[in-house]
Each structure stands twice: as structure tokens, then as C-alpha cells.
Short mmCIF file of N, CA and C in Angstrom, two decimals:
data_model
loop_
_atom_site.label_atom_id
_atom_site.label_comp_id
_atom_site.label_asym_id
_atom_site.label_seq_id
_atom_site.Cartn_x
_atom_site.Cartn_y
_atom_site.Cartn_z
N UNK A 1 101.84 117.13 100.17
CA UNK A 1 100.84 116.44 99.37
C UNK A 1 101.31 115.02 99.04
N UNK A 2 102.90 114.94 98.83
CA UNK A 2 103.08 113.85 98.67
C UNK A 2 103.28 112.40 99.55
N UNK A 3 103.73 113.14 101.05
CA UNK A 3 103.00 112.30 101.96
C UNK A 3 102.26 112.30 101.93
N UNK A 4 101.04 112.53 101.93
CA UNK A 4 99.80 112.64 102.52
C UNK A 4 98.78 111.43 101.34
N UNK A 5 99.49 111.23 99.97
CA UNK A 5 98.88 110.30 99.07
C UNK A 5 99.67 109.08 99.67
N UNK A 6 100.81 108.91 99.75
CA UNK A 6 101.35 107.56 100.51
C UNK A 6 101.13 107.65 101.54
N UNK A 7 100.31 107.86 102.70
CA UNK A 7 99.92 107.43 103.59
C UNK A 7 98.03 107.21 103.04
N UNK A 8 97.80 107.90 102.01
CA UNK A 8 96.50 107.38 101.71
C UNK A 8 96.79 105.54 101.32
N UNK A 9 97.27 105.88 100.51
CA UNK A 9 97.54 104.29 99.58
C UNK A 9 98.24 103.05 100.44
N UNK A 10 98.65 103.50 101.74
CA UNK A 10 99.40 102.29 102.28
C UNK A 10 98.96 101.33 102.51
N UNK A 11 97.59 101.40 102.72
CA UNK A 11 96.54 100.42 102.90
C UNK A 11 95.82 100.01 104.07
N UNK A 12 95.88 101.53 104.96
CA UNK A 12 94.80 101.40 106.22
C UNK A 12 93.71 102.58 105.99
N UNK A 13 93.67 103.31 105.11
CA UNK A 13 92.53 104.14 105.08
C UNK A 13 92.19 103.89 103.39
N UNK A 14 92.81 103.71 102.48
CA UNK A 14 92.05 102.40 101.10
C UNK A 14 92.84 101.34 101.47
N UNK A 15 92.11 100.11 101.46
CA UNK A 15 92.48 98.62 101.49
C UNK A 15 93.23 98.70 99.96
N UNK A 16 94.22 97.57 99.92
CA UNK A 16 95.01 97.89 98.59
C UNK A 16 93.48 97.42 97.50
N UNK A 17 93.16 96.50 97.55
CA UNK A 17 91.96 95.79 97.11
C UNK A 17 90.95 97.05 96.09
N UNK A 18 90.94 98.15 97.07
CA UNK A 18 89.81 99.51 96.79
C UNK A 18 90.79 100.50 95.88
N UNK A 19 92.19 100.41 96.08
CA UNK A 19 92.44 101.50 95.51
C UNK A 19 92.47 101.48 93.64
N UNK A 20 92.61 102.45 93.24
CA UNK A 20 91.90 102.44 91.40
C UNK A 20 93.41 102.00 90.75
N UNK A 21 93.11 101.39 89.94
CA UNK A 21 94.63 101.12 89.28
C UNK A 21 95.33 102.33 89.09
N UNK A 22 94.45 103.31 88.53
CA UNK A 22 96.09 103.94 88.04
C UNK A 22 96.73 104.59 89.21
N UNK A 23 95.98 104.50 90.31
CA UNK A 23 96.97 105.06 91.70
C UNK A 23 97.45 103.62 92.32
N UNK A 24 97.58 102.28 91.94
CA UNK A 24 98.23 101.76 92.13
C UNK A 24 99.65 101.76 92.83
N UNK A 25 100.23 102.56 91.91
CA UNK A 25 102.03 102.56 92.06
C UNK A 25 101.61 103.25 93.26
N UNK A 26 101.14 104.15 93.64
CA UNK A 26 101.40 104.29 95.06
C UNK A 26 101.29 103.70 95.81
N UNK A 27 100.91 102.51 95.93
CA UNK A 27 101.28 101.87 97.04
C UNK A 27 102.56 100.99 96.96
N UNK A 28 102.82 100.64 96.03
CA UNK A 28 104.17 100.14 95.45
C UNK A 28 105.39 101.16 95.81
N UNK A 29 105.35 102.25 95.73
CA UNK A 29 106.52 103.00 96.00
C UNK A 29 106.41 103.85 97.09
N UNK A 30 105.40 103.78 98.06
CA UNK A 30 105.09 104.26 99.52
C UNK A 30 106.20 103.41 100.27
N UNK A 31 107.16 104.24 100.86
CA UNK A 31 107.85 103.67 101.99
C UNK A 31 106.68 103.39 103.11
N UNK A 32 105.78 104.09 103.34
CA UNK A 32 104.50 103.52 104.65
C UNK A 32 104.52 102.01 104.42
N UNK A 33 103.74 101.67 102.89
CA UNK A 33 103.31 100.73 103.20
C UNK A 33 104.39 99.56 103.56
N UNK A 34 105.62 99.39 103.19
CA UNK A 34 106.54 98.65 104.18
C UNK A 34 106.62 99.08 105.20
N UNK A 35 106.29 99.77 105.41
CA UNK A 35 106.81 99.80 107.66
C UNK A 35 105.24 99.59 107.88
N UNK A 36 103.73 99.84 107.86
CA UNK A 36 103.23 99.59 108.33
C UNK A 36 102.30 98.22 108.28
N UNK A 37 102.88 97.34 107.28
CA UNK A 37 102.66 95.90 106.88
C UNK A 37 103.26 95.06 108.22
N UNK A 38 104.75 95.38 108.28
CA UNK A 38 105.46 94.53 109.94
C UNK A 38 104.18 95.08 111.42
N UNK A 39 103.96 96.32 111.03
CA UNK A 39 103.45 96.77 112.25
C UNK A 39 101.86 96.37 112.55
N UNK A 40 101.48 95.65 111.81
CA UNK A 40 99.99 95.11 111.34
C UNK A 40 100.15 93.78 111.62
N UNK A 41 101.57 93.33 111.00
CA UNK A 41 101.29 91.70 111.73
C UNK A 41 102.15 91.39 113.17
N UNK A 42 103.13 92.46 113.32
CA UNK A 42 103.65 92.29 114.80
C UNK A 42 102.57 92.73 116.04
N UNK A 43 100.90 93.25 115.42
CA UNK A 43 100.17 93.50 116.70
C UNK A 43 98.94 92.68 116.51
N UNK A 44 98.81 92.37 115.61
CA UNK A 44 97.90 91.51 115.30
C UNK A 44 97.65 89.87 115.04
N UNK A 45 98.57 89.60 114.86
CA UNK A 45 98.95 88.21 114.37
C UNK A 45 98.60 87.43 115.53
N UNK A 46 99.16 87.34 116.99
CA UNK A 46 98.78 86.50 118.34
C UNK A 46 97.71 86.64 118.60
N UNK A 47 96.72 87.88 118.41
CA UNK A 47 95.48 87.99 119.14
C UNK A 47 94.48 86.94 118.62
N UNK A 48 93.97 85.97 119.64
CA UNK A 48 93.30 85.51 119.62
C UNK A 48 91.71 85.36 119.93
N UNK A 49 91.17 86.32 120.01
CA UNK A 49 89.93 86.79 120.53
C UNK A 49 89.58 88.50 120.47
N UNK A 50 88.70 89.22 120.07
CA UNK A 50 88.62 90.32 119.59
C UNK A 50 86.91 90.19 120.38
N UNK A 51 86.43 91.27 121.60
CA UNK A 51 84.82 91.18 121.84
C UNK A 51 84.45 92.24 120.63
N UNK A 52 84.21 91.91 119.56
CA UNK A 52 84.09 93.05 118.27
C UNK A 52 82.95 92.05 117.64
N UNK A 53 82.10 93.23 117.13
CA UNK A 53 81.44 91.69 115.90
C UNK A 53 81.81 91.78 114.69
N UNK A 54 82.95 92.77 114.30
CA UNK A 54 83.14 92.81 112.97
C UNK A 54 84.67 91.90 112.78
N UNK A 55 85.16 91.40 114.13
CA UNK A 55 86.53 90.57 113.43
C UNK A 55 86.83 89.78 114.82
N UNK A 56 86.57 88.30 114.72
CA UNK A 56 86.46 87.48 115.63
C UNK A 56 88.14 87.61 116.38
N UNK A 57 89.05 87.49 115.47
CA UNK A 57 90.40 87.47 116.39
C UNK A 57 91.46 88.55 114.80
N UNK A 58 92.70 88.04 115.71
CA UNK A 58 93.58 88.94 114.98
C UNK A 58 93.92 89.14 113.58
N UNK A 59 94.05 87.41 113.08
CA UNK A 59 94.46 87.26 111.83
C UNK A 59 92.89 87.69 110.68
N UNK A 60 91.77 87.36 110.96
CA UNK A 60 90.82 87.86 111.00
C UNK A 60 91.37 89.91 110.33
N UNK A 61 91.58 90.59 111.10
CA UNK A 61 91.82 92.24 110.80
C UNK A 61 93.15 91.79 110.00
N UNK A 62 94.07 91.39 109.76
CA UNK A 62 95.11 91.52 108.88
C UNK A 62 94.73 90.81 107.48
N UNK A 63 93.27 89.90 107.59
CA UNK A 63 92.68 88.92 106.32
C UNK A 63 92.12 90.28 105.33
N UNK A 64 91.43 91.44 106.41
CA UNK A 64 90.77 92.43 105.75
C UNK A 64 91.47 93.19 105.23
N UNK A 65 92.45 93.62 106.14
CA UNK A 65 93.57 94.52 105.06
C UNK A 65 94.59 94.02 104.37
N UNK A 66 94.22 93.04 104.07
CA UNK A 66 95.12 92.14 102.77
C UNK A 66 96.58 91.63 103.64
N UNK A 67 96.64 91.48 104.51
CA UNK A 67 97.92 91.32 105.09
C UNK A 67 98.53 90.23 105.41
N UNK A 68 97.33 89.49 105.38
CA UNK A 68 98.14 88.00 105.88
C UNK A 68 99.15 87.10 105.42
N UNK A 69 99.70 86.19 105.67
CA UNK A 69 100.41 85.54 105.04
C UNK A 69 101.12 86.86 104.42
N UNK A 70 101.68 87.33 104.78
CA UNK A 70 103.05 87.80 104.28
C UNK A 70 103.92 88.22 105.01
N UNK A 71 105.43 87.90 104.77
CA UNK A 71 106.76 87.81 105.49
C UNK A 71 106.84 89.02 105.47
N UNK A 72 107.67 89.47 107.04
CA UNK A 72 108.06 90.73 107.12
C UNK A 72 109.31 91.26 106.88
N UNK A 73 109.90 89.77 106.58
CA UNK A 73 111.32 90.16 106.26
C UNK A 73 111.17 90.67 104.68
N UNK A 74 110.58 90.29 104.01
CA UNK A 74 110.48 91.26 102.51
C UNK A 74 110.44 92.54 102.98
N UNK A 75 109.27 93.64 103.58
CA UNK A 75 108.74 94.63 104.05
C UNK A 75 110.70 95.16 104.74
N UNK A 76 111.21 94.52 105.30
CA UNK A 76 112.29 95.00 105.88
C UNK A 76 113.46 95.18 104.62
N UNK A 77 113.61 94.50 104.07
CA UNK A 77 114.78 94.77 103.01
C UNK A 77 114.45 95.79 102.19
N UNK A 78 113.12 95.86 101.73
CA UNK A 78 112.62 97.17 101.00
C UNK A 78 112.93 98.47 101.78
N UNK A 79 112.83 98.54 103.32
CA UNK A 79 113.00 99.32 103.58
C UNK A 79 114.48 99.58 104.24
N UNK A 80 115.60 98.55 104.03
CA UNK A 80 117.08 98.96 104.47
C UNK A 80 117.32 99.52 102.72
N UNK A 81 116.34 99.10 101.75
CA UNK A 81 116.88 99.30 100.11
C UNK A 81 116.64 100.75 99.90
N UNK A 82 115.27 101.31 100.40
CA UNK A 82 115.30 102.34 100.14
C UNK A 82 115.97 103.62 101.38
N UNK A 83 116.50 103.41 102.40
CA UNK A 83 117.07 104.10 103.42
C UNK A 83 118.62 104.21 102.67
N UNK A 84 119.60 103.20 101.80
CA UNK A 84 120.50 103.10 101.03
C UNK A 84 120.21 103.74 99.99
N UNK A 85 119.53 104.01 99.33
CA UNK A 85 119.33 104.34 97.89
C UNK A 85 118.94 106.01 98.64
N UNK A 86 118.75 106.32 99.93
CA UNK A 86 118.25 107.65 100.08
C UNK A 86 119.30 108.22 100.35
N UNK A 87 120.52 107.51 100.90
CA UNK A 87 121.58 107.98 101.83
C UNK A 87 122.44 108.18 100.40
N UNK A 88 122.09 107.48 99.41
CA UNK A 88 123.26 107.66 98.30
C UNK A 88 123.18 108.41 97.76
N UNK A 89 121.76 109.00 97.30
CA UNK A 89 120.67 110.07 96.21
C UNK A 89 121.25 111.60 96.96
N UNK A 90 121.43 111.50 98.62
CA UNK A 90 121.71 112.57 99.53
C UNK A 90 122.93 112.78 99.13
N UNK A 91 123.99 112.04 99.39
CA UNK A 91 125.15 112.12 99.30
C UNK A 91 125.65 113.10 97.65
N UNK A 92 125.25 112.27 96.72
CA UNK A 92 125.48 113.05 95.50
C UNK A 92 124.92 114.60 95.12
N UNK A 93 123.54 114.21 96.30
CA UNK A 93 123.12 116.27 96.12
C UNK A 93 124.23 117.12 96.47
N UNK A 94 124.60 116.14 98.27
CA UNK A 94 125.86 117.30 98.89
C UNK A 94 126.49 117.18 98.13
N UNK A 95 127.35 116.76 97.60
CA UNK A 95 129.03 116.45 97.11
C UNK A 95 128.31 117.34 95.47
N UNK A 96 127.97 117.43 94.56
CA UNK A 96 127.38 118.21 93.62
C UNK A 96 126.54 119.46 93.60
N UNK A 97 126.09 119.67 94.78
CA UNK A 97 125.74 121.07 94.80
C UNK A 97 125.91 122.29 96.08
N UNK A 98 126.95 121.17 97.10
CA UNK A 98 126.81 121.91 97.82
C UNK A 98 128.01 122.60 98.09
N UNK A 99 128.47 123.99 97.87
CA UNK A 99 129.64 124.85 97.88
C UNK A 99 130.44 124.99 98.83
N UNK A 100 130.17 124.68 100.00
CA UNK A 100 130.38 124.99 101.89
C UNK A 100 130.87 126.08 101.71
N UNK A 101 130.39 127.14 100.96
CA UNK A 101 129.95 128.76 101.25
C UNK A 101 128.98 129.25 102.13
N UNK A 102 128.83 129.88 103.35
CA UNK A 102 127.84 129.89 104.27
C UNK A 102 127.91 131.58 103.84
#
């Protein structure tokens, strides 16, 4: 369930724009929405022409899902911050609860 709300909130099935404040923080603390912010402007960003009538070219689909203009190197440190902060949170479960009694 709890994936399944951070991948709601990341901001391809609610635009951040739509989602209600108090579910806010989920998109704030969704690891998705950093990885799929780089992956929105690393496929979208060059395209220059779209035969669509709802989005003339690329930057165009990243304007709608709020994406533009923003660096991906932020989106990347959030996510080496929280891969560290997971590896450390892990570490203290093993080393505190784990007996190596099999």
C-alpha cells in the first residue's frame, strides 16, 4: 500500500499541482518522485516535435507535469541521500537484532 501511494503522488498519474495538501508529503518523501523527475527530462527535454495535438514538442509534456526547469543533479543527491540513510537504517537492524542463530 505504501508503494502504491508513492507511486500515486510522484507526479505522473496526480500532477504535483492536483494533489490535496495534506497528501502533499508524499510526494516529498517518495523516492519515485526523484528517479522519475531525471527520467522525464532525460526523454523529453531534446524532442522537438510531437504529431500530438495535445503537446507540440518535448519541453511542452515536462511544462505539464511540472518538470521543467529543474536540475537533475538535485533529484540525484536525494537519491545517493536516501540509498545511505537506507544502507545505515539496515545496518543497525542487522547488527541489533540479528542473532546469526539459524
Amino acid at each position: 500500500a505504501t508503494y502504491g501511494f508513492f507511486m500515486l503522488c510522484e507526479g505522473f498519474l496526480i500532477v504535483k499541482e492536483d494533489i490535496p495538501p495534506w497528501f502533499i508529503w508524499g510526494h516529498y518523501i517518495a523516492f519515485h518522485t526523484y528517479s522519475f523527475r531525471p527520467f522525464m527530462v532525460n526523454e523529453f527535454q531534446n524532442i522537438d516535435y510531437f504529431n500530438s495535438p495535445q503537446y507540440k514538442d518535448g519541453p511542452a509534456v515536462l511544462e505539464f507535469y511540472e518538470m521543467d526547469g529543474h536540475p537533475i543533479w538535485e533529484d540525484m543527491v536525494v537519491l545517493i541521500g536516501y540509498t545511505c540513510a537506507l544502507q545505515v537504517i539496515f545496518a543497525f537492524i542487522l547488527q541489533v537484532w540479528h542473532t546469526g542463530k539459524r
